Coordinates of C-alpha atoms and ligand atoms in Angstrom, one line a residue:
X24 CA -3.2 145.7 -137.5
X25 CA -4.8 148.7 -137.9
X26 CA -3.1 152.4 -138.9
X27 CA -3.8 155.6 -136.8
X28 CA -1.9 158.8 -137.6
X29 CA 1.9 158.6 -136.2
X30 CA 2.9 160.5 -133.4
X31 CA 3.9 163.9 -134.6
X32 CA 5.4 165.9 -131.6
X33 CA 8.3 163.9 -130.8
X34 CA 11.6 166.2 -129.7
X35 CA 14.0 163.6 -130.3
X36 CA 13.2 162.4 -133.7
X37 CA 13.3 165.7 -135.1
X38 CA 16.2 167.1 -137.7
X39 CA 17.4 169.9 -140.3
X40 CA 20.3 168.8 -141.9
X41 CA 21.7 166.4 -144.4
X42 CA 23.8 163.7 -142.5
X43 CA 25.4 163.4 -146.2
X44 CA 26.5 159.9 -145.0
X45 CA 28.7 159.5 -148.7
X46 CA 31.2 162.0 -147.1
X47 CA 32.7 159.5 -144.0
X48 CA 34.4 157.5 -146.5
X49 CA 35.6 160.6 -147.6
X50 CA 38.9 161.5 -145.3
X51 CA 39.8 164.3 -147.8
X52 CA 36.6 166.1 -147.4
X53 CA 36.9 166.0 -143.6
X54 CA 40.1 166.5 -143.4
X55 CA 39.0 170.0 -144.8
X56 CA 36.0 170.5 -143.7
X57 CA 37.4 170.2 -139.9
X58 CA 39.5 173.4 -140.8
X59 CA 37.4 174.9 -142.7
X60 CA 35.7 178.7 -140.7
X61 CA 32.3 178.1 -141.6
X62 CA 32.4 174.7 -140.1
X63 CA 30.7 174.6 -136.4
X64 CA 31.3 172.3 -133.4
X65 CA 28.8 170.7 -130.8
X66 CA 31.3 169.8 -127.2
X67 CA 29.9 167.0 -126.1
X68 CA 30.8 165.5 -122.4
X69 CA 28.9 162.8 -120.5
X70 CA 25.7 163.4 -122.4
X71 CA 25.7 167.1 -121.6
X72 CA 26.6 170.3 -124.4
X73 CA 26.4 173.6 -123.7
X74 CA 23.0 175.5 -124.5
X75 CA 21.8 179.0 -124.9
X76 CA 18.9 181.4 -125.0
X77 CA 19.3 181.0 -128.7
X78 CA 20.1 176.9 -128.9
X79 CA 23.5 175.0 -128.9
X80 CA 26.5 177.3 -128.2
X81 CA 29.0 176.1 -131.3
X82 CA 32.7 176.2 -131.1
X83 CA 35.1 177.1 -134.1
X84 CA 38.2 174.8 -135.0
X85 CA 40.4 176.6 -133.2
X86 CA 39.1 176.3 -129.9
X87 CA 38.4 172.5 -129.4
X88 CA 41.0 170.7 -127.6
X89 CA 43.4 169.0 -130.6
X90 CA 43.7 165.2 -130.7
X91 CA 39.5 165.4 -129.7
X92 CA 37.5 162.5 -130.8
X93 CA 35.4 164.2 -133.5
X94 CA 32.4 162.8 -135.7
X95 CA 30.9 164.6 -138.8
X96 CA 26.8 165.4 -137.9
X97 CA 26.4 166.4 -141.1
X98 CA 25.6 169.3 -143.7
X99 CA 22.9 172.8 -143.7
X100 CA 23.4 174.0 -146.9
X101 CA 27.2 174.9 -147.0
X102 CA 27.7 174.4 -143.5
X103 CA 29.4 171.0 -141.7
X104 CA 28.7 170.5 -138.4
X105 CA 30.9 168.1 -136.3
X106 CA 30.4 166.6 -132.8
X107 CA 33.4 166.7 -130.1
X108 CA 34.3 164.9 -127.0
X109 CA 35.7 167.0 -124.2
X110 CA 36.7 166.5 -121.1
X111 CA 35.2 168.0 -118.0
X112 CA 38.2 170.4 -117.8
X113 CA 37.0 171.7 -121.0
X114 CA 33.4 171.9 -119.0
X115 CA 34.9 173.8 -116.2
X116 CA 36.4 176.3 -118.2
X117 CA 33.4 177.3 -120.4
X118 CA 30.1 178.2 -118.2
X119 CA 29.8 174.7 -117.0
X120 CA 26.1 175.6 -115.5
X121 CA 24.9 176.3 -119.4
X122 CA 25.8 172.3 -119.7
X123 CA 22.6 170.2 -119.9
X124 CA 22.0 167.4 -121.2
X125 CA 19.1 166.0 -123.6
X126 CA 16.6 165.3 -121.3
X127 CA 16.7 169.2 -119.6
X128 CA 17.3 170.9 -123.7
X129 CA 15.4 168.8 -125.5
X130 CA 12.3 171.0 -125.9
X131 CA 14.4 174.5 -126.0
X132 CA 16.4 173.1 -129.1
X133 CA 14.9 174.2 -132.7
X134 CA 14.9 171.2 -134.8
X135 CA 18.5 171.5 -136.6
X136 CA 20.1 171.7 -132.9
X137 CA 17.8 169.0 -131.9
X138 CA 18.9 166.3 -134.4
X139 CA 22.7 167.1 -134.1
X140 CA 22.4 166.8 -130.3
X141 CA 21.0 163.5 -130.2
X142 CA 23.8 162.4 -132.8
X143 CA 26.5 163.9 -131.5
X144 CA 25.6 162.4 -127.8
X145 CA 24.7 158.7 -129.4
X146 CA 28.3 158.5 -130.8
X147 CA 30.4 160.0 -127.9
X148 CA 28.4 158.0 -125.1
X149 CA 29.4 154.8 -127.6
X150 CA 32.9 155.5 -128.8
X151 CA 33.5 156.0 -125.1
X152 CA 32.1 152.5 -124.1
X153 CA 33.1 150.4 -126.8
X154 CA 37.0 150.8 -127.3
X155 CA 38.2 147.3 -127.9
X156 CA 37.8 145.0 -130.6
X157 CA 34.9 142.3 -129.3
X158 CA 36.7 139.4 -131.4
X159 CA 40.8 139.8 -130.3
X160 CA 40.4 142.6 -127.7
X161 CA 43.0 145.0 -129.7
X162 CA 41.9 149.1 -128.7
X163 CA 40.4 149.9 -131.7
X164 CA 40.6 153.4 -134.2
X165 CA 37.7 155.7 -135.2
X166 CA 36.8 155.0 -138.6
X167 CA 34.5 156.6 -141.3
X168 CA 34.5 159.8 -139.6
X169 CA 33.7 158.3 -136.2
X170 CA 30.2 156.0 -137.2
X171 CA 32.2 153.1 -137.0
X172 CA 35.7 151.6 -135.1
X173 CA 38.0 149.1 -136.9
X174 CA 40.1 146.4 -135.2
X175 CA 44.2 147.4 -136.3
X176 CA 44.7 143.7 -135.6
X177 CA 41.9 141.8 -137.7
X178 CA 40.7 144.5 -139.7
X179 CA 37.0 144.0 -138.4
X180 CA 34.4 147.2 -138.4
X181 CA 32.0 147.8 -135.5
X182 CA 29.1 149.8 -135.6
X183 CA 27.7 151.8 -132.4
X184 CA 24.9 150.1 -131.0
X185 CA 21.7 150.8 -130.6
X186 CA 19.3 148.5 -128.4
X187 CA 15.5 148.7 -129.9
X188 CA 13.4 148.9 -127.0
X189 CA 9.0 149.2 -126.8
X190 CA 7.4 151.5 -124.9
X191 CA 3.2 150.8 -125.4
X192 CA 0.6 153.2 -124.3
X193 CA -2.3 150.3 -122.7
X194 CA -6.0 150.9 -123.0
X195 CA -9.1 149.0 -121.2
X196 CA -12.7 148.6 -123.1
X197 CA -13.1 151.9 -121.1
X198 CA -10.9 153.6 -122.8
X199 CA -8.9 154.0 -119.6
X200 CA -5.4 154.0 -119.7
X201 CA -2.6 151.7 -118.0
X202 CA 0.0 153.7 -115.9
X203 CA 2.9 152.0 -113.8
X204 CA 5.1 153.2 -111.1
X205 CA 8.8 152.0 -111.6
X206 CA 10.8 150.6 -108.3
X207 CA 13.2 153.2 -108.2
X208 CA 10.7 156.4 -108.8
X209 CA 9.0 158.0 -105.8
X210 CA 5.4 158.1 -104.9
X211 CA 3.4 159.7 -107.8
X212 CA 5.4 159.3 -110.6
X213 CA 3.9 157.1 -113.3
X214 CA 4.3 156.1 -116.8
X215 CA 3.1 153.8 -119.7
X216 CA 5.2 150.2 -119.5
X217 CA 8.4 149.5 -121.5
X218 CA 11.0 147.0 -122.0
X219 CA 13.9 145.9 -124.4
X220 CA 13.3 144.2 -127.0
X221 CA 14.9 140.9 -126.6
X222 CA 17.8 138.9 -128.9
X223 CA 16.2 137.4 -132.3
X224 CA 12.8 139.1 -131.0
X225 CA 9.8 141.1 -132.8
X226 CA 9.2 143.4 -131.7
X227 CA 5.3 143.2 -132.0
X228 CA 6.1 140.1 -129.7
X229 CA 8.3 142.3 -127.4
X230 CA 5.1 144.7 -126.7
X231 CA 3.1 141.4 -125.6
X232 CA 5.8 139.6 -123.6
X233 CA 6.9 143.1 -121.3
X234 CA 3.4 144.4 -120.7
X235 CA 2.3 140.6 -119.5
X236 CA 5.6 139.9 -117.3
X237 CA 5.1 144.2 -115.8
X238 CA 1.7 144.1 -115.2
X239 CA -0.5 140.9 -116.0
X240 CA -2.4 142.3 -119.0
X241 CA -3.0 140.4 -122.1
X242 CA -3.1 142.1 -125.1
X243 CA -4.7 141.5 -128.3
X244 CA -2.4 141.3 -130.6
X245 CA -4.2 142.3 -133.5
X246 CA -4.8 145.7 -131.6
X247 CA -1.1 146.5 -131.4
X248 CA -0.3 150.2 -133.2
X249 CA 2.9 151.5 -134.2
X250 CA 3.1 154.9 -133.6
X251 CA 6.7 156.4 -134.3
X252 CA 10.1 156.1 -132.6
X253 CA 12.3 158.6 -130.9
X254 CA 15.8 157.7 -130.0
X255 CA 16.8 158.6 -126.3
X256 CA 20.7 157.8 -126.3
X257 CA 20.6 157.2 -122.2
X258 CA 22.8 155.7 -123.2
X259 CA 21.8 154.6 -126.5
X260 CA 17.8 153.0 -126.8
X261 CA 15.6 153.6 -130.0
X262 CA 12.4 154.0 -128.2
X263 CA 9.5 152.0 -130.5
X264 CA 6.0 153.5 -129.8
X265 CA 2.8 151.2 -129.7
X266 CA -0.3 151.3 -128.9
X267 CA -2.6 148.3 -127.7
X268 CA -5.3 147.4 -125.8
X269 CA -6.0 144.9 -122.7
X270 CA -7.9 141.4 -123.1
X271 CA -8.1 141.6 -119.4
X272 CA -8.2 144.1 -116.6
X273 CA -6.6 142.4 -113.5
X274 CA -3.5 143.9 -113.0
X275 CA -0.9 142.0 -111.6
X276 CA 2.5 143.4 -111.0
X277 CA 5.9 142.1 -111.4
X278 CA 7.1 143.6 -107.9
X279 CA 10.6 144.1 -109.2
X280 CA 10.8 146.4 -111.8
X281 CA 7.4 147.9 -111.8
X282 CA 5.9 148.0 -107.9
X283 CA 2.4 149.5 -108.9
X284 CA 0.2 150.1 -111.7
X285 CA -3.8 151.1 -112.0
X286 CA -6.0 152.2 -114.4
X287 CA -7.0 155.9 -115.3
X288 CA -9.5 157.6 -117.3
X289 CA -9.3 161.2 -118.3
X290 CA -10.8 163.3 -115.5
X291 CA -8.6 161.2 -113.0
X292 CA -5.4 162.0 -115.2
X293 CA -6.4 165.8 -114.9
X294 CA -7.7 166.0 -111.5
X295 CA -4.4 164.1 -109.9
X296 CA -2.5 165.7 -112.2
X297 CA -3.7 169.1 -111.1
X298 CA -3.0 168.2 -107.0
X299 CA 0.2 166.7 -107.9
X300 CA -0.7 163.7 -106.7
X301 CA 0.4 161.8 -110.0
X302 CA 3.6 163.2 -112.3
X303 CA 3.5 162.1 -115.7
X304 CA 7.2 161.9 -117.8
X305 CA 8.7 165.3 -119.2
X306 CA 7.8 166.5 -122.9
X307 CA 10.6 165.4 -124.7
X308 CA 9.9 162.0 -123.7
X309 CA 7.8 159.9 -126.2
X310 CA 6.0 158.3 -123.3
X311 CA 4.4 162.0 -122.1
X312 CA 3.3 162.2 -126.2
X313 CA 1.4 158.5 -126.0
X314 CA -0.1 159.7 -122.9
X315 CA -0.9 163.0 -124.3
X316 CA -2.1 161.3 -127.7
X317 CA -4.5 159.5 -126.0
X318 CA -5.5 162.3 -123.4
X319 CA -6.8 164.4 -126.4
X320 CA -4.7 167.4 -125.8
X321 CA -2.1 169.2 -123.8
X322 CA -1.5 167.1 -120.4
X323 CA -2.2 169.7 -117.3
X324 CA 1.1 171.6 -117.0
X325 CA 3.3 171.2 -113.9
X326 CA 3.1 167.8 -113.9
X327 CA 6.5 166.2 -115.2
X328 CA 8.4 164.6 -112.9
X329 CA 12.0 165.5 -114.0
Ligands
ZN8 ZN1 40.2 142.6 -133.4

């Protein structure tokens, strides 16, 4: 395996403060720190907060809805910073078109805003989803300051989960690079392939098995590249980024998932790019900083497709 320089631009991976992880365990600490004025609050409803001009609008103690599912981010300097889950009355009653959500904020957000976002979503899209106790079905409590839920019943702990998926940027011997269209995007928009990583799977071996069953391409596996990873909690993938190249240039592809795919080398990527015949994925996404990598530099502007 060889080592080129990581991916260095990615929005989601980004972070300012100390997650101070000793302090969960800690209910004294939170216990005060939730009432303490310094302390600031991130709303958090269906994957949307509320963002200004100037970054995440915060809330104080005083104004998030009591009995709220809450879950400490973490510290900057001597400032906590908790997440909230509201409910969409809560929404509706404070400037519900300033609500976005990660994908549309992601790139507006300095990196401290960034890194609490992506938490504070992560843990209120799973707390949400995973309320009962997989083993006896009991409803189960927030626990450790809301990083894990414990069973009343059996006294079992669950951690929010977090499905590993690879996401490979493909190249030919000509340097050109493999682009798909998914079944359920319109005509245009394209991407590099992805897939989950399966159960008790490499993930090395993930990167070979999705891009052959998407597309037909071989890879050499001594030519596969870790690059970085970004989570993207939609609801809750860990996005692992490779790069590889093809054995073989016949695409062939899967028809379900993926309906097209072709090769491109740079001045096609620009020139379709520029007539908005071909959409590559928004900034924030670590797919549009693989492409990007490889492209050299900035990929022509208007071009994301969301
Ligand atoms: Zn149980």
């Amino acid at each position: 395996m060889s080592h080129s320089p990581m991916l260095a631009d990615l929005l989601l991976s980004r972070s300012a403060t100390d997650r101070s992880a000793e302090l969960r365990k800690n209910p004294e600490w939170i216990a005060g720190a939730l009432k303490d004025p310094s302390t600031l609050f991130i709303c958090v409803n269906n994957s949307q907060a509320p963002v200004r001009d100037s970054g995440l609008r915060f809330f104080a103690f005083e104004e998030i809805p009591q009995a709220s599912l809450t879950y400490f981010l973490g510290r900057q300097g001597d400032t906590a910073f908790f997440g909230v889950s509201v409910d969409a009355d809560f929404v509706s009653a404070h400037d519900p078109d300033s609500w976005l959500n990660l994908r549309a904020s992601g790139s507006r957000l300095s990196d401290r805003d960034a890194g609490l976002l992506v938490a504070a979503v992560a843990l209120d899209n799973w707390n949400f989803t995973h309320t009962h106790c997989p083993r006896c079905g009991t409803h189960t409590v927030q626990n450790d300051a809301g990083w894990t839920r414990r069973c009343p019943t059996d006294d079992s702990i669950h951690f929010p989960r977090t499905d590993p998926a690879v996401i490979v940027l493909v190249t030919d011997p000509q340097d050109r690079v493999l682009l798909a269209r998914q079944s359920r995007w319109p005509q245009g928009w394209v991407s590099v392939l992805a897939g989950f990583v399966e159960a008790g799977e490499p993930a090395e071996s993930a990167v070979t098995r999705e891009i052959f069953e998407e597309s037909g391409i071989r890879i050499d596996p001594a030519s596969i590249d870790y690059l970085g990873s970004q989570p993207w909690p939609f609801p809750n993938s860990l996005m692992l980024g490779y790069q590889a190249r093809a054995l073989n240039t016949d695409i062939c592809v899967d028809g379900e998932e993926i309906v097209e795919a072709h090769w491109y080398d740079r001045t096609q990527i620009k020139e379709l790019c520029e007539t908005q015949k071909l959409h590559l994925p928004p900034r924030v996404s670590i797919a549009h900083q693989l492409i990007s990598r490889w492209y050299g530099q900035e990929l022509p502007s208007n071009t994301s497709f969301r």
